[in-house]
Short mmCIF file of C-alpha atoms in Angstrom, two decimals:
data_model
loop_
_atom_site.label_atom_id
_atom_site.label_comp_id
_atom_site.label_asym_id
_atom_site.label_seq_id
_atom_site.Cartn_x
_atom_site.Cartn_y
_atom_site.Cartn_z
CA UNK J 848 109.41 86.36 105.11
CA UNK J 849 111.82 88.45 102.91
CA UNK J 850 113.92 89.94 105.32
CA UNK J 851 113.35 93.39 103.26
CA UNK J 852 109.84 93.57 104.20
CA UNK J 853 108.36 95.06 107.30
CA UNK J 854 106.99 93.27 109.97
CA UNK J 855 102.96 93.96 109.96
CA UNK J 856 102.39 91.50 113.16
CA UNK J 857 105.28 91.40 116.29
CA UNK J 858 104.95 88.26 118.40
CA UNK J 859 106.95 88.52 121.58
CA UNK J 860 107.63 85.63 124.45
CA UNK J 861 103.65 84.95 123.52
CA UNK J 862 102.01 82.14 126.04
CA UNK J 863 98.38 81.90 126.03
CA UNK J 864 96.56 78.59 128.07
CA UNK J 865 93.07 78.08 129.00
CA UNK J 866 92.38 77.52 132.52
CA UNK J 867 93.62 74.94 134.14
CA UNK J 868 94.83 73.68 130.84
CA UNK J 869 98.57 72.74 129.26
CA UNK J 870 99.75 75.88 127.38
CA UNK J 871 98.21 75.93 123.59
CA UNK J 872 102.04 78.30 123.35
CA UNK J 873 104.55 79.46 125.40
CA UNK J 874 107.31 81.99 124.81
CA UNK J 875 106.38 81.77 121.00
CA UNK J 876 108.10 84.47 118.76
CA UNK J 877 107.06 85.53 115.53
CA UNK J 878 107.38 88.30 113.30
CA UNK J 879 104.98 88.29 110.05
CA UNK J 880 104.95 90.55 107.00
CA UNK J 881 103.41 91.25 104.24
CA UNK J 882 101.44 88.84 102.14
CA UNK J 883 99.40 85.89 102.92
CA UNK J 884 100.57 83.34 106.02
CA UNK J 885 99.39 79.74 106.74
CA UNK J 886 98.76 78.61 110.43
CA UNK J 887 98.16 74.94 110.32
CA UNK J 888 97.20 72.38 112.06
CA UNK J 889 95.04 69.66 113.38
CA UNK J 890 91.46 70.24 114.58
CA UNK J 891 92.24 70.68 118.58
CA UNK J 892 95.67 72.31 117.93
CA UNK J 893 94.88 75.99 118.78
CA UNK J 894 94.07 77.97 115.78
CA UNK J 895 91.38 79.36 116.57
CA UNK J 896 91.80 80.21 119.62
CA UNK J 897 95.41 81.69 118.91
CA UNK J 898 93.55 83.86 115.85
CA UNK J 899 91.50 85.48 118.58
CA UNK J 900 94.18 86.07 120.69
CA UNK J 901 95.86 87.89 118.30
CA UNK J 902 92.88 89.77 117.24
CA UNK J 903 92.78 90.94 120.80
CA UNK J 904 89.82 89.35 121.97
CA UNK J 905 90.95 86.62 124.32
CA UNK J 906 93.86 87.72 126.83
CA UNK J 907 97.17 86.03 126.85
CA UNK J 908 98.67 84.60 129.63
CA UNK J 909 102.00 86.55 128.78
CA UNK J 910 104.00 88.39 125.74
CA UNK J 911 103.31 91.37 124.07
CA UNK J 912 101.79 91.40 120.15
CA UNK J 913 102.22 94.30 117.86
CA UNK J 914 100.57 95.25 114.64
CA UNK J 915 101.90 98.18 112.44
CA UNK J 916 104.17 99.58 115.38
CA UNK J 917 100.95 99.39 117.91
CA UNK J 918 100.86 97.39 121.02
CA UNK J 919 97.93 95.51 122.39
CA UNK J 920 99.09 96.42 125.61
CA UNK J 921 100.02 99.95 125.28
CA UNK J 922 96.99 100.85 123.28
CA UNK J 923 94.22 98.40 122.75
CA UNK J 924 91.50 100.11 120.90
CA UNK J 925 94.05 101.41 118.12
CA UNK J 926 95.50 97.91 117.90
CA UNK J 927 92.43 96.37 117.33
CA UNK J 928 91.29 99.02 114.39
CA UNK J 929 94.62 97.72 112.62
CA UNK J 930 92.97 94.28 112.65
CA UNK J 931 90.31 92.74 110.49
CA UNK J 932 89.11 89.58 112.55
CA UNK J 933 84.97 88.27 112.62
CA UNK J 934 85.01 85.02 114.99
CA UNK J 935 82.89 82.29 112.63
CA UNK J 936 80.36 81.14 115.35
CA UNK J 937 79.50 84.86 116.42
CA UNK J 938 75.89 86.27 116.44
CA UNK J 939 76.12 89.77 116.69
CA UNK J 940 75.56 90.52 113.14
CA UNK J 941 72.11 88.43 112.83
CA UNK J 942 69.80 91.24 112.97
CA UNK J 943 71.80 93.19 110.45
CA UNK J 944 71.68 92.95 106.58
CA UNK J 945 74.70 91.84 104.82
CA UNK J 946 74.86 95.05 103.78
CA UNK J 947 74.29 97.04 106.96
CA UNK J 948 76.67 94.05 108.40
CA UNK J 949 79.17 94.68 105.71
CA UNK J 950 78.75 99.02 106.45
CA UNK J 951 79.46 98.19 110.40
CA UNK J 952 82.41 96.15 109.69
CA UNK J 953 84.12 98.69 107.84
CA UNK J 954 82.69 101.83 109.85
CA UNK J 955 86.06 104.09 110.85
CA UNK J 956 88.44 102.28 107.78
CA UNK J 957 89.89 104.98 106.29
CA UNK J 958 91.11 102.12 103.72
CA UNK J 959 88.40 100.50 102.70
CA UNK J 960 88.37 99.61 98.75
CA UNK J 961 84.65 100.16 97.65
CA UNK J 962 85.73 98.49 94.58
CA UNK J 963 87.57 95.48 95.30
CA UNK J 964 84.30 94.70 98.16
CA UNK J 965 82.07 94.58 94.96
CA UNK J 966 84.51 92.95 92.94
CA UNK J 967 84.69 90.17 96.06
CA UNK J 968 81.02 90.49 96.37
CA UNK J 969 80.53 89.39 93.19
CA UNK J 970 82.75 86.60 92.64
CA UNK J 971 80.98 85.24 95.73
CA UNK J 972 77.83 85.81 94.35
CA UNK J 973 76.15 87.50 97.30
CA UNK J 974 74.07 89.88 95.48
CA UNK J 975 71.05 88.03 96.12
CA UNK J 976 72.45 88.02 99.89
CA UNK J 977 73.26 91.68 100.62
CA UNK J 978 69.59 92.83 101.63
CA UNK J 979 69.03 89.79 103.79
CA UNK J 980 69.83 89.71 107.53
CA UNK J 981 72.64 87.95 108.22
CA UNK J 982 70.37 85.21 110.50
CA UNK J 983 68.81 83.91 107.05
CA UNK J 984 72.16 83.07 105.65
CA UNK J 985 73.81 79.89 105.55
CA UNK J 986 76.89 79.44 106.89
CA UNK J 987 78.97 80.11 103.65
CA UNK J 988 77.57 83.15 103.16
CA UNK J 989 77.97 84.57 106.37
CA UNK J 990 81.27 83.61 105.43
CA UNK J 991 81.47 85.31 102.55
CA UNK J 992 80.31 88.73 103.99
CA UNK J 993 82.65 88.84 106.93
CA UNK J 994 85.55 87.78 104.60
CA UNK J 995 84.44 90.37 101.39
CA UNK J 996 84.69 92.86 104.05
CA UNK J 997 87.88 91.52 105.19
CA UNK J 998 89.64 91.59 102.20
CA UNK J 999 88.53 95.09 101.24
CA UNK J 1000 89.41 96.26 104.09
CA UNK J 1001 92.92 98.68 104.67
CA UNK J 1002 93.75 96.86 107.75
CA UNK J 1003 97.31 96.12 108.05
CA UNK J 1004 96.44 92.58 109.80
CA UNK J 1005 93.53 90.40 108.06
CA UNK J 1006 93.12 86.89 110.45
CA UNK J 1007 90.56 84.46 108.32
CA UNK J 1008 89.85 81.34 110.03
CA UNK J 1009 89.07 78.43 107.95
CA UNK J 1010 88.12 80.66 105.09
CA UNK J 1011 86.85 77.84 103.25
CA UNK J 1012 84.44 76.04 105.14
CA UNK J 1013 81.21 75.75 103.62
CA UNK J 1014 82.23 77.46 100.58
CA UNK J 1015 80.90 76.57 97.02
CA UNK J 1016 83.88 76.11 94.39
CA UNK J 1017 83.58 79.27 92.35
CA UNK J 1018 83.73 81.54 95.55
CA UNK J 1019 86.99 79.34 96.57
CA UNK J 1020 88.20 79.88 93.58
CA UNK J 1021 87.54 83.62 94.07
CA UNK J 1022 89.01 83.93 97.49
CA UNK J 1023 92.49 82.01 96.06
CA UNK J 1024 92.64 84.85 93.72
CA UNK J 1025 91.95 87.20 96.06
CA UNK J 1026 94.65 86.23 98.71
CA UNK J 1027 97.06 85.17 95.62
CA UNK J 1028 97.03 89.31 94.63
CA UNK J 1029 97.41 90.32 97.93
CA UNK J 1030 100.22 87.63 98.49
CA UNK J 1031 101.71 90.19 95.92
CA UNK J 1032 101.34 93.40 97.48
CA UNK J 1033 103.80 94.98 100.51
CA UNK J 1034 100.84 96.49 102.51
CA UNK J 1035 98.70 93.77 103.99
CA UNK J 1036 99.19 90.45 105.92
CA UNK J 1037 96.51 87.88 105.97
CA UNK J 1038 96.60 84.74 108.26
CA UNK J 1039 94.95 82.13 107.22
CA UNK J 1040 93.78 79.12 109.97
CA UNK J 1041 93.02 76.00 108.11
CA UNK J 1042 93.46 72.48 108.65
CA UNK J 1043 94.51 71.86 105.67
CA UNK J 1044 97.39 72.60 103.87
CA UNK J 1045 96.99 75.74 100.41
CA UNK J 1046 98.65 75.02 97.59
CA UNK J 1047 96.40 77.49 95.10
CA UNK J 1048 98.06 80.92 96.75
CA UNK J 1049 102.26 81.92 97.04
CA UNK J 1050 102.88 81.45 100.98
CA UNK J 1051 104.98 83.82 102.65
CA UNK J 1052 105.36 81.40 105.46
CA UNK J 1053 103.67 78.39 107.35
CA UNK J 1054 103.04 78.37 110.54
CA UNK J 1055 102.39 74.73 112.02
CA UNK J 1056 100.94 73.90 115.46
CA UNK J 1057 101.38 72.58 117.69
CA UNK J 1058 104.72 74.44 117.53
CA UNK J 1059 107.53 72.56 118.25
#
C-alpha cells in the first residue's frame, strides 16, 4: 500500500476459529487502502470464511476491524453499509429479479453509479438476465448480478470472493477491466478471494493464507 493513501479497512489483533477448531488467524494485523487487494490461497485455507468475517457476518473470536473510520464493534449497522459483500452460496435473493435483486442491493447507497452498473451489466451480458428471478440463473450469472452491483456500488470496502468462478471469458475480461480502473482510483478497496493467483489487474497488495 502507498503509505500516502488512507487506510479503507483497519485489521487489529484479528483471531477468528471455528469451534473447536485450530485458529484460521490469530492476532493478524492489516491495514488496506485503496485499490484492488489479493487474498490467496489454497481451497481449505480460510478465505471465505475470513471475507465474511470481515463483512461482519460471522463473529470473530477477538480484534477489532474498521472500515472508513467505523468500527464493527462500536457501530455495526453503519459498518456494514460501508461494505459491499453477497456470500456466493446464499438464497435470499431467489425470489427476486436481477433487477429487483440488483435495486435491494443498492437500497440506502448514496453512491451508487447508475452508469457504471449498466456499463458492468452490459459487458456481462445480463440483459437477457435482469427480468428473471435470480433462482433461474446459473451460477455465473448470479455472479454477475451480485458483483455488477458490487462494483457500482460507493462502498468504501467491496469483498468479491472468487469473482471468477463460473464466468464466461468476455465477462472476465470485463470484470479485469473493471477492478484494473478501480485499482486506479483513491476511493474504493476491493478484496478479491481467489485461489489463484491475478496477473490481468495492478495489485496493491497480496495477501496469502495461511498467514505465516
Amino acid at each position: 500500500m502507498n503509505p500516502s493513501s488512507p487506510a479503507l479497512l483497519r485489521i487489529d489483533a484479528l483471531r477468528f476459529a471455528y469451534p473447536d477448531q485450530p485458529a484460521l488467524v490469530s492476532g493478524w494485523n492489516a491495514s488496506i487502502g485503496p485499490g484492488v487487494t489479493l487474498l490467496y490461497g489454497d481451497t481449505g485455507t480460510g478465505k471465505s470464511a475470513l471475507l465474511n468475517v470481515i463483512a461482519g457476518a460471522l463473529p470473530a473470536s477477538a480484534g477489532r476491524l474498521t472500515v472508513a473510520g467505523t468500527s464493527l464493534d462500536a457501530a455495526p449497522e453503519a459498518y456494514r453499509r460501508q461494505v459491499f459483500f453477497v456470500a456466493p452460496e446464499t438464497d435470499r435473493f431467489d425470489q427476486l429479479s436481477a433487477r429487483e435483486c440488483t435495486a435491494s442491493l443498492a437500497e440506502g447507497d448514496a453512491g451508487f453509479d447508475q452508469a457504471k452498473w449498466q456499463a458492468i451489466a452490459d459487458g456481462f451480458s445480463l440483459a437477457p438476465h435482469l427480468d428473471k428471478k435470480m433462482f433461474m440463473l446459473s451460477t455465473g450469472s448470479k455472479r454477475k448480478v451480485w458483483m455488477a452491483a458490487g462494483l457500482a456500488s460507493g462502498r468504501p470496502l467491496v469483498l468479491l470472493d472468487e469473482p471468477t468462478a463460473g464466468l464466461d471469458m468476455p465477462s472476465t475480461r470485463c470484470l479485469w477491466a473493471t477492478l484494473s480502473e478501480i485499482a486506479a482510483q483513491s476511493k474504493q478497496a476491493v478484496v478479491v478471494a481467489s485461489a489463484a493467483r491475478i496477473d490481468t489487474v495492478p495489485l496493491a497488495a497480496t495477501i496469502e493464507l495461511p498467514l505465516r
